[in-house]
Tab-separated table of C-alpha atoms and ligand atoms in Angstrom:
chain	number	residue	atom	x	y	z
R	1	UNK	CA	198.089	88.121	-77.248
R	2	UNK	CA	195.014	89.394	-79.470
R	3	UNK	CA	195.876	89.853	-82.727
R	4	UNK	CA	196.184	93.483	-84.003
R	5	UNK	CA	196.165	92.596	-87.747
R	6	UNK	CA	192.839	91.555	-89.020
R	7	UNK	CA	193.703	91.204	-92.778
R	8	UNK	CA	196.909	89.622	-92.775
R	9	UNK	CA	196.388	87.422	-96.121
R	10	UNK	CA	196.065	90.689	-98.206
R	11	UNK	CA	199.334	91.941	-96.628
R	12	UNK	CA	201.572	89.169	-97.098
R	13	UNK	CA	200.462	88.656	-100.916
R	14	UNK	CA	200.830	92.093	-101.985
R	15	UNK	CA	203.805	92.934	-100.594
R	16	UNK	CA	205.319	89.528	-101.815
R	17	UNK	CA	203.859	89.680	-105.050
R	18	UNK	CA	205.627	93.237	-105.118
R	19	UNK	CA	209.348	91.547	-104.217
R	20	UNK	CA	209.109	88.988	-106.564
R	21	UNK	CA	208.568	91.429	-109.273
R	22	UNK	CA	210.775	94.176	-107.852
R	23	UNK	CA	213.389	93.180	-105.407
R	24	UNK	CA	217.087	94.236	-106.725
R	25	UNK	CA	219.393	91.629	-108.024
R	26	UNK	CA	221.790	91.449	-104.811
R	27	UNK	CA	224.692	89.048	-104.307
R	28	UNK	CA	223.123	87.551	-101.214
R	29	UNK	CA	219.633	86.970	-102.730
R	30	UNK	CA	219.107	83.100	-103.808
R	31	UNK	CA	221.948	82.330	-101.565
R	32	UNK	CA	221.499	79.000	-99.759
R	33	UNK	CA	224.397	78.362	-97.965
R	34	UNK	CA	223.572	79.550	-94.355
R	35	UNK	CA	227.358	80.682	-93.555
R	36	UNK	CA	226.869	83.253	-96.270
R	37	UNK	CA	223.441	84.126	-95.214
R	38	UNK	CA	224.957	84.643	-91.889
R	39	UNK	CA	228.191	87.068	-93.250
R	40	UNK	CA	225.308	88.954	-95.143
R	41	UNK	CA	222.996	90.128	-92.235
R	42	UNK	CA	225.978	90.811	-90.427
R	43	UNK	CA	227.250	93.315	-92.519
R	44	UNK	CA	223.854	94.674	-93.732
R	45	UNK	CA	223.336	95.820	-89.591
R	46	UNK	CA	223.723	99.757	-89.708
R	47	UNK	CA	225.469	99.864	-92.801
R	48	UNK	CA	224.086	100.537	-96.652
R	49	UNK	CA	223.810	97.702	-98.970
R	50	UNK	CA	226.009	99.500	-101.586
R	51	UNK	CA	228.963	99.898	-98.857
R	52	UNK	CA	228.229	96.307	-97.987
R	53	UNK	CA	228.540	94.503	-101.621
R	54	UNK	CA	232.578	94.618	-101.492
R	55	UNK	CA	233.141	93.798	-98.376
R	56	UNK	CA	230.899	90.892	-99.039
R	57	UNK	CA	232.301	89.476	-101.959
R	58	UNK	CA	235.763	90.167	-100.628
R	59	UNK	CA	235.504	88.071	-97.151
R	60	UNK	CA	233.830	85.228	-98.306
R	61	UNK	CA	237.169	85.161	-101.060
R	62	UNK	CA	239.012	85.542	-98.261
R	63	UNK	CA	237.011	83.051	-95.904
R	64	UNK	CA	235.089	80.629	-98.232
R	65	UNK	CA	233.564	78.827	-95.256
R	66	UNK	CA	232.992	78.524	-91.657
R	67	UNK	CA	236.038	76.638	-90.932
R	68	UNK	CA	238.275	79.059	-93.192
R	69	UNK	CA	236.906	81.889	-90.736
R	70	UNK	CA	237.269	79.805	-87.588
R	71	UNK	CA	240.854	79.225	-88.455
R	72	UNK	CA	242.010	82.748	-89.376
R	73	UNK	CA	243.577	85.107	-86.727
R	74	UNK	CA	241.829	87.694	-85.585
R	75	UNK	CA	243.798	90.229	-87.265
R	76	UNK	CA	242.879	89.011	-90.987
R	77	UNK	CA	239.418	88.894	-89.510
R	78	UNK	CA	239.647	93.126	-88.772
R	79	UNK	CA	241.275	93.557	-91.945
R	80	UNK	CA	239.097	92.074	-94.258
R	81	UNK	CA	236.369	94.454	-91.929
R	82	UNK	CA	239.005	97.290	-92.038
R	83	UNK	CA	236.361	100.727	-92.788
R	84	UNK	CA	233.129	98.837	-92.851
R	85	UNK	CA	232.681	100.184	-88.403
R	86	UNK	CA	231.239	98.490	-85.523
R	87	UNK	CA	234.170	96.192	-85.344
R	88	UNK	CA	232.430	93.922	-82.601
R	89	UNK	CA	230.842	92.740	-85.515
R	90	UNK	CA	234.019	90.811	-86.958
R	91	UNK	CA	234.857	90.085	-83.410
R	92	UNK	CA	231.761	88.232	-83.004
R	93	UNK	CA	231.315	86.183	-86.180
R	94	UNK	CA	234.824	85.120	-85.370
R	95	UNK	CA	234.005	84.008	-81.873
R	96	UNK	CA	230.943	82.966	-82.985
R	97	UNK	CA	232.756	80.845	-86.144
R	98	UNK	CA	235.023	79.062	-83.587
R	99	UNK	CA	232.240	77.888	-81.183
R	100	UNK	CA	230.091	76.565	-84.278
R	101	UNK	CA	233.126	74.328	-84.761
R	102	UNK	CA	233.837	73.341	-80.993
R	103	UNK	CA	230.155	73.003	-80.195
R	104	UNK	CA	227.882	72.417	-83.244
R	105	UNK	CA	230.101	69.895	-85.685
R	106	UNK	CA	231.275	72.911	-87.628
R	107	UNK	CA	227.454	73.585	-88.889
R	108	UNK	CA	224.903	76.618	-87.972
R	109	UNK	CA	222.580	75.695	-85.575
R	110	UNK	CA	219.362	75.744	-87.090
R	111	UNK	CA	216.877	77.246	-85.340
R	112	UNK	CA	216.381	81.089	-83.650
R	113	UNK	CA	216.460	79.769	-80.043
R	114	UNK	CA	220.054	78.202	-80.325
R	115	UNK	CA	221.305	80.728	-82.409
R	116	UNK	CA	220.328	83.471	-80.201
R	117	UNK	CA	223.099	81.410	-77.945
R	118	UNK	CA	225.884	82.878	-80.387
R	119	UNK	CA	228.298	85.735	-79.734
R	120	UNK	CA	226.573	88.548	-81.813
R	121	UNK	CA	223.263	86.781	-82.196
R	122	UNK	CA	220.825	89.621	-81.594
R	123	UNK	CA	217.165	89.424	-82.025
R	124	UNK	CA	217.673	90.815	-85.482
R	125	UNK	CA	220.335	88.680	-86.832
R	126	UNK	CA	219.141	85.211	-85.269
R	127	UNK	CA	215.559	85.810	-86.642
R	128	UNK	CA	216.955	87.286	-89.935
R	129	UNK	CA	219.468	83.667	-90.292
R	130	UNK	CA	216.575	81.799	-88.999
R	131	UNK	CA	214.297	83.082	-91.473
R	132	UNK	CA	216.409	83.481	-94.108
R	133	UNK	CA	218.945	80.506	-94.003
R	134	UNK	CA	216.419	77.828	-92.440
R	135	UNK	CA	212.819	78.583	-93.036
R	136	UNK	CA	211.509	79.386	-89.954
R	137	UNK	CA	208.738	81.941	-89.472
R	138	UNK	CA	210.319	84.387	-87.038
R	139	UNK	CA	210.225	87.928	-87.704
R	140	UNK	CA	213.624	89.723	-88.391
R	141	UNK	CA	212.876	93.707	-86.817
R	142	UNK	CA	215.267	96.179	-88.435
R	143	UNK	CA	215.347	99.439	-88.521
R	144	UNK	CA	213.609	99.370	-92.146
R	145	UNK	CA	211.003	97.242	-90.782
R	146	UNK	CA	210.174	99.745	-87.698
R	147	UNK	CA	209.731	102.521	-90.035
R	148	UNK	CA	207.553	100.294	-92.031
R	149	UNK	CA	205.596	99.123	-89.377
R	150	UNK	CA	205.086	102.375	-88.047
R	151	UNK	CA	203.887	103.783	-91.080
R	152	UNK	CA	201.653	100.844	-91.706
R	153	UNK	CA	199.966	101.073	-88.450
R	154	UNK	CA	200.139	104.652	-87.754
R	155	UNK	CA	202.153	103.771	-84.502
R	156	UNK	CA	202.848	107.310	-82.910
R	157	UNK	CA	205.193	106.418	-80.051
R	158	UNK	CA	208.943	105.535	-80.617
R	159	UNK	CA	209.527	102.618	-82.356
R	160	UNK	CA	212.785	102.055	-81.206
R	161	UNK	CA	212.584	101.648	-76.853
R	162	UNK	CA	209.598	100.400	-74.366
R	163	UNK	CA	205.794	100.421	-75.750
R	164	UNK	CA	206.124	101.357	-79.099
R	165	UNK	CA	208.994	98.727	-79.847
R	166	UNK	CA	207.163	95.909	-78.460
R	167	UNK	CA	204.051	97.073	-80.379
R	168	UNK	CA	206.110	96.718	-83.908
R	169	UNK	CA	207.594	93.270	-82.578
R	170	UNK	CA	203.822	91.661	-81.924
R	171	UNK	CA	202.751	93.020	-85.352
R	172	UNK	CA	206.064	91.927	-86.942
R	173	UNK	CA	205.865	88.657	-85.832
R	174	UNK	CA	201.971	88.257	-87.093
R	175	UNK	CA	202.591	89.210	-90.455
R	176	UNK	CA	205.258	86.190	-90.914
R	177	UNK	CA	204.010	84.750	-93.798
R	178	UNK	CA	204.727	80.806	-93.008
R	179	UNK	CA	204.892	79.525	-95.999
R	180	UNK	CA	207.517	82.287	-97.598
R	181	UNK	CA	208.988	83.192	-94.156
R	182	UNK	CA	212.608	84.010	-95.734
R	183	UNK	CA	211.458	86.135	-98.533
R	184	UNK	CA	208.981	87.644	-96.267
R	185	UNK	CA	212.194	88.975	-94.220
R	186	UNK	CA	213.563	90.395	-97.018
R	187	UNK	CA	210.555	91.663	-98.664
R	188	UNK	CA	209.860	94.352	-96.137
R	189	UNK	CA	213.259	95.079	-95.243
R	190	UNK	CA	213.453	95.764	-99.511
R	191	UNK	CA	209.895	97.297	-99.180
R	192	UNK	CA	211.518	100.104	-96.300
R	193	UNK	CA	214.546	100.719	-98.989
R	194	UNK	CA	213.542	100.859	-101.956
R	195	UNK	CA	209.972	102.254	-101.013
R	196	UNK	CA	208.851	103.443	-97.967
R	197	UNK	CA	212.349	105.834	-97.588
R	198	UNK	CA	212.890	107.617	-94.541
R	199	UNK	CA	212.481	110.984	-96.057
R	200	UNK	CA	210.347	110.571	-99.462
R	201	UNK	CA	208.391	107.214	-99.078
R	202	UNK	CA	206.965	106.630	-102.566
R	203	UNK	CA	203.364	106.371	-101.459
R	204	UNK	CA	202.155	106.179	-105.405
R	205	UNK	CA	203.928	103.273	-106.149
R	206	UNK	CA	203.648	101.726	-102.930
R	207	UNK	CA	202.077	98.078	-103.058
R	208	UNK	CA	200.392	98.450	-99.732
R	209	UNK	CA	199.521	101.966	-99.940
R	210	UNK	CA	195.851	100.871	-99.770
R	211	UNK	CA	196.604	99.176	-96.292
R	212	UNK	CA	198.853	101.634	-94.795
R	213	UNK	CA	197.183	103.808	-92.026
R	214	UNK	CA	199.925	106.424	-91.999
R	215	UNK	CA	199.299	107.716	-95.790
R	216	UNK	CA	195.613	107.366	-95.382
R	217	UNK	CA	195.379	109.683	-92.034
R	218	UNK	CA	198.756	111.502	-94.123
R	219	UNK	CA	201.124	111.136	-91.584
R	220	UNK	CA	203.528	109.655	-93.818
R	221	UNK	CA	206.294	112.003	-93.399
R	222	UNK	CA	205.249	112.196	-89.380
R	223	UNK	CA	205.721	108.462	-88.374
R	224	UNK	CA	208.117	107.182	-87.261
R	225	UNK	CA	208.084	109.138	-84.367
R	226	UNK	CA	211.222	110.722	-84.020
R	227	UNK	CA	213.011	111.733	-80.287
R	228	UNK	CA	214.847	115.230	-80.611
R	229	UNK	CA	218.464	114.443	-81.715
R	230	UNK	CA	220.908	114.939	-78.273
R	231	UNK	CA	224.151	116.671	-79.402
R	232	UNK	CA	226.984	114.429	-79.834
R	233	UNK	CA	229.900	115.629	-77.230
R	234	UNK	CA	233.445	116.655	-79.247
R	235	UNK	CA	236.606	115.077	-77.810
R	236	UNK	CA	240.344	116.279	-78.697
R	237	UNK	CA	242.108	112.832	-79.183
R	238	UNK	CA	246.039	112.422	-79.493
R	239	UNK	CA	248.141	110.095	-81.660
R	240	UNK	CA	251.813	109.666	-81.363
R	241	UNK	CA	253.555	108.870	-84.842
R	242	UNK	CA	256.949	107.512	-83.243
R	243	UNK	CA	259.467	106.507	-85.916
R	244	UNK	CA	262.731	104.638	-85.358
R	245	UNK	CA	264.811	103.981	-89.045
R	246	UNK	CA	261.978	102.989	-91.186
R	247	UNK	CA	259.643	101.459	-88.508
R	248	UNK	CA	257.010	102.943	-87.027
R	249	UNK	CA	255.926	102.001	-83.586
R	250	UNK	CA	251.619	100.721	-83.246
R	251	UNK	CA	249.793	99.481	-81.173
R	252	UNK	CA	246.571	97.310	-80.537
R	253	UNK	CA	243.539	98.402	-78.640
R	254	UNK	CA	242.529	95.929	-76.157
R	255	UNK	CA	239.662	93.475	-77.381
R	256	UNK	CA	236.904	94.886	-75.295
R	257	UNK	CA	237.570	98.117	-76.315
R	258	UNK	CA	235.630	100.325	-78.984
R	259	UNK	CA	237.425	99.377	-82.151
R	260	UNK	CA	238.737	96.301	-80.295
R	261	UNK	CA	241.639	94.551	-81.746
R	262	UNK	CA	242.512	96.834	-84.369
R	263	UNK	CA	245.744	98.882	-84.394
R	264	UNK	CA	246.843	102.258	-84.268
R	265	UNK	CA	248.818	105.273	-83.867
R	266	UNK	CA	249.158	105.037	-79.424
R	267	UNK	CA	247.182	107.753	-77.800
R	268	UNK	CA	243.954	108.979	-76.377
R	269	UNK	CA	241.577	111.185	-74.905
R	270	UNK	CA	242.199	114.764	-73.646
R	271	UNK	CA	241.113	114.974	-69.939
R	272	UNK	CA	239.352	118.639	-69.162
R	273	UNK	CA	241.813	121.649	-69.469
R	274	UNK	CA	244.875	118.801	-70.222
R	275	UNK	CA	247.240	120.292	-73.150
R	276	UNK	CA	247.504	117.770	-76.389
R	277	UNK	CA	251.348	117.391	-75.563
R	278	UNK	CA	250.493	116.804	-71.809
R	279	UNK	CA	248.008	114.208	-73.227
R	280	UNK	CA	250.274	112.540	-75.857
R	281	UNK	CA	252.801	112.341	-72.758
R	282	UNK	CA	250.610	110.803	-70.158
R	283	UNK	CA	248.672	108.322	-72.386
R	284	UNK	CA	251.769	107.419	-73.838
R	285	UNK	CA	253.420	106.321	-70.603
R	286	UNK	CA	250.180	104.911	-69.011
R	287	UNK	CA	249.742	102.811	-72.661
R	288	UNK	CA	253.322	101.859	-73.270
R	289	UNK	CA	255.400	102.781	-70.431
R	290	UNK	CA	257.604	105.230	-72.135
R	291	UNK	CA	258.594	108.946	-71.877
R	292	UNK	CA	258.384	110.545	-75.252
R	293	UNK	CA	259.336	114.384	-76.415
R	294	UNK	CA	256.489	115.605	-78.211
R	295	UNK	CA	257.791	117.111	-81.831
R	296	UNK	CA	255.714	119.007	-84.897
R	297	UNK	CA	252.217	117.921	-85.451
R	298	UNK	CA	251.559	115.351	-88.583
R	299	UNK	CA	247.627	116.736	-88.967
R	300	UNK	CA	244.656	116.764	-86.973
R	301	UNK	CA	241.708	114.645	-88.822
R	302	UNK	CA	238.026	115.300	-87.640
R	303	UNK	CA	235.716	112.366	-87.070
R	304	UNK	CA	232.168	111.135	-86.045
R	305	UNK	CA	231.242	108.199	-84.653
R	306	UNK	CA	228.134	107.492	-83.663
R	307	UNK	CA	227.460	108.991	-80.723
R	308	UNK	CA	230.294	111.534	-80.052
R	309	UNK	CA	232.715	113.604	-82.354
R	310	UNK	CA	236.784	113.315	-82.410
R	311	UNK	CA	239.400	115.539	-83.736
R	312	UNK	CA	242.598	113.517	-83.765
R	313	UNK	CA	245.919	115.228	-83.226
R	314	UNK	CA	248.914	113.335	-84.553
R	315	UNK	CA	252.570	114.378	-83.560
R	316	UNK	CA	255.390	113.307	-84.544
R	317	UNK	CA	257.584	112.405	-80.950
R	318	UNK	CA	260.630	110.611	-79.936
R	319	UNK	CA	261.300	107.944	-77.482
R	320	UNK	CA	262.973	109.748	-74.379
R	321	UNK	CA	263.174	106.890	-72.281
R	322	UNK	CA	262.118	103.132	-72.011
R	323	UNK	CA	261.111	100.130	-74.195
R	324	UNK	CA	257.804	99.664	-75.273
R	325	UNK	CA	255.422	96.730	-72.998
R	326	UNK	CA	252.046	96.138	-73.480
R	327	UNK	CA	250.567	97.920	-69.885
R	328	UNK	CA	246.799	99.253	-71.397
R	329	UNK	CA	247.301	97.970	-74.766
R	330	UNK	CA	246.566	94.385	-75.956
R	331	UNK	CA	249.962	94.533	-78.098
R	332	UNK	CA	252.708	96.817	-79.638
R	333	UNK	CA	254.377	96.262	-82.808
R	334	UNK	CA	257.573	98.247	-85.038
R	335	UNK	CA	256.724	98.358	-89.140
R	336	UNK	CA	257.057	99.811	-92.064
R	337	UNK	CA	255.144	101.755	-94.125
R	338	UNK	CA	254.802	99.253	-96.264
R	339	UNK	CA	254.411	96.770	-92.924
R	340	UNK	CA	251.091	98.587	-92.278
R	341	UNK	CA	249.233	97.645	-94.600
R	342	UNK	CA	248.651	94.080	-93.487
R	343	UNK	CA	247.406	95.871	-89.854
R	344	UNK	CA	243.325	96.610	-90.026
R	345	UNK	CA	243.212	99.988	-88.404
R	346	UNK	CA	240.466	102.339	-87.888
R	347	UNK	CA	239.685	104.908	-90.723
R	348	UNK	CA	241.132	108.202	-88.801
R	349	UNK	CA	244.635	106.049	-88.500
R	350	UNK	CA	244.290	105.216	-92.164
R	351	UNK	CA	244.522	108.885	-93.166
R	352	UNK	CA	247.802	109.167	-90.545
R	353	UNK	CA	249.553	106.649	-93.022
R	354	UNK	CA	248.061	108.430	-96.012
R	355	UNK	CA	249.922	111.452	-94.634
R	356	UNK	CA	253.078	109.847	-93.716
R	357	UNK	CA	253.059	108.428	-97.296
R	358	UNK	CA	253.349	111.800	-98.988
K	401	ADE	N1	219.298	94.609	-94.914
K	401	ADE	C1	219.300	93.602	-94.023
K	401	ADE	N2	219.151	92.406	-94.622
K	401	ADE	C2	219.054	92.659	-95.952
K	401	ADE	C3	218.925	91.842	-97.106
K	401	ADE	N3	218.885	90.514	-96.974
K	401	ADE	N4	218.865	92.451	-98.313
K	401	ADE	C4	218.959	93.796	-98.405
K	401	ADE	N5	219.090	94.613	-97.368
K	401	ADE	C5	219.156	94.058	-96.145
């Protein structure tokens, strides 16, 4: 590969220069054990560094080290993860915790190659840990570090699939700076937050305005390239609250699921032209293997994901006929309110038992 960056030096000590001054005061930053390096990326993936701090400080209460996280069920695993999305996430730094243990002595393994080997060890977060955690001069390509890139280089195709992508990844992986190849990860990714913002990037105060092709052809506000946004599809989703004395009947969404392994109200997805009641009915039976008269609705909560919108109908109903069993659902449980809490479920669920509280 020729190289596309002919003056690399002056790159790598301004923007350095610039995060040693400048870089924010984060619990992560100075961290040197790898198993909290590891949490950190994790939860920094598609989620904002302000969202992240809590959760951060909270699970590593929770699960001081690898083996405390290896040794946990599941369950505590979603909980402590309970709001913060993309729950194959926790899935996969538990998987991922337990395997360390089986298969590498209980430490990280400490180079990109056999961490890329781990459940949930994406390009990003093996070259981010390997970088980061262990020193080696991978580059870690966020999305932060696309827009920079593209900016930098005036890169007009998408960033994000085919040509463009691999473009960024060559000139990612040149800039490295060997001898700082940690702080060079999180200088950029720092440099696209604090700096070069999606919407208002801070040319003035930029320290490698001087280098960056975008602001000196002003295409700043251009690049990245942006695809037009497809509309997100709306889906009618039902919930059936089904009480019995104080207990409420939940259940768990298989493992491979979306939202895998956490619990909720049973229910599901509105086929074309299918009534909510119908719905409630048939997913209900298919789920649990019960019939179930469908009563008063609880409220209907609106929600987007990230690639499709829900409106969530909760009804109260009432067991007609059968026992619960565990046909499409990984498990089924009766609790209390109060019995809830300890469940992780997903945040539409959450406002159910906010409702049923008042
Ligand atoms: N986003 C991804 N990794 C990060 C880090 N180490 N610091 C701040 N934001 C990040």
């Amino acid at each position: 590969m020729t190289n596309q960056v002919d003056n690399v030096t002056e790159f790598r000590t301004k923007l350095l220069d610039w995060y040693h001054k400048n870089k924010r005061d984060l619990p992560w930053r100075g961290e040197i054990l790898p198993y909290r390096i590891w949490i950190s990326e994790v939860m920094l993936q598609q989620t904002q560094v302000a969202t992240v701090i809590p959760y951060y400080l909270r699970f590593l209460e929770r699960f001081p080290t690898l083996e405390d996280l290896a040794e946990a069920p599941l369950d505590d695993v979603l909980k402590a993860w309970e709001g913060l999305g993309y729950y194959a996430r926790a899935r996969n730094l538990h998987n991922a915790a337990r395997k360390i243990i089986d298969k590498f002595d209980g430490e990280l393994p400490e180079t990109y190659v056999d961490l890329r080997e781990l459940p949930g060890f994406g390009l990003y977060t093996a070259a981010s840990v390997a970088s980061i955690a262990f020193g080696e001069p991978v580059a870690a390509v966020d999305n932060n570090v696309k827009r920079v890139i593209a900016r930098l280089f005036a890169i007009e195709q998408d960033v994000k699939q085919g040509q463009g992508a691999v473009q960024v990844q060559n000139i990612a992986a040149e800039l490295v700076d060997p001898e700082e190849p940690g702080h060079w990860t999180e200088a950029l990714i720092e440099l696209g937050a604090l700096i070069c913002a999606p919407k208002k990037p801070r040319c003035g105060i930029c320290p490698l305005n001087t280098l960056c092709q975008a602001r000196l052809q002003g295409l700043q506000l251009e690049l990245p390239f942006r695809p037009p946004k497809k509309r997100s599809p709306h889906y009618d989703v039902t919930a059936a609250v089904i009480r019995q004395e104080d207990k409420f009947l939940i259940a768990q969404r298989p493992l491979d699921s979306m939202l895998g392994g956490l619990w909720e109200f049973p229910g599901g997805k509105c086929q074309p032209d299918e009534s909510l009641p119908d719905c409630l009915r048939r997913e209900i039976q298919e789920e649990l293997g019960l019939d179930i008269e469908v009563g008063e609705p609880v409220t209907a909560i609106k929600h987007s994901y990230t690639h499709f919108k829900i409106t969530l109908h909760a009804f109260y109903c009432r067991i007609e006929e059968g026992t619960p069993q565990a046909l499409e659902v990984a498990d089924w449980r009766w609790a209390t309110l109060d019995e809830l809490d300890s469940y992780a479920f997903p945040r539409t669920d959450l406002k159910i038992i906010e409702t049923l509280r008042q």
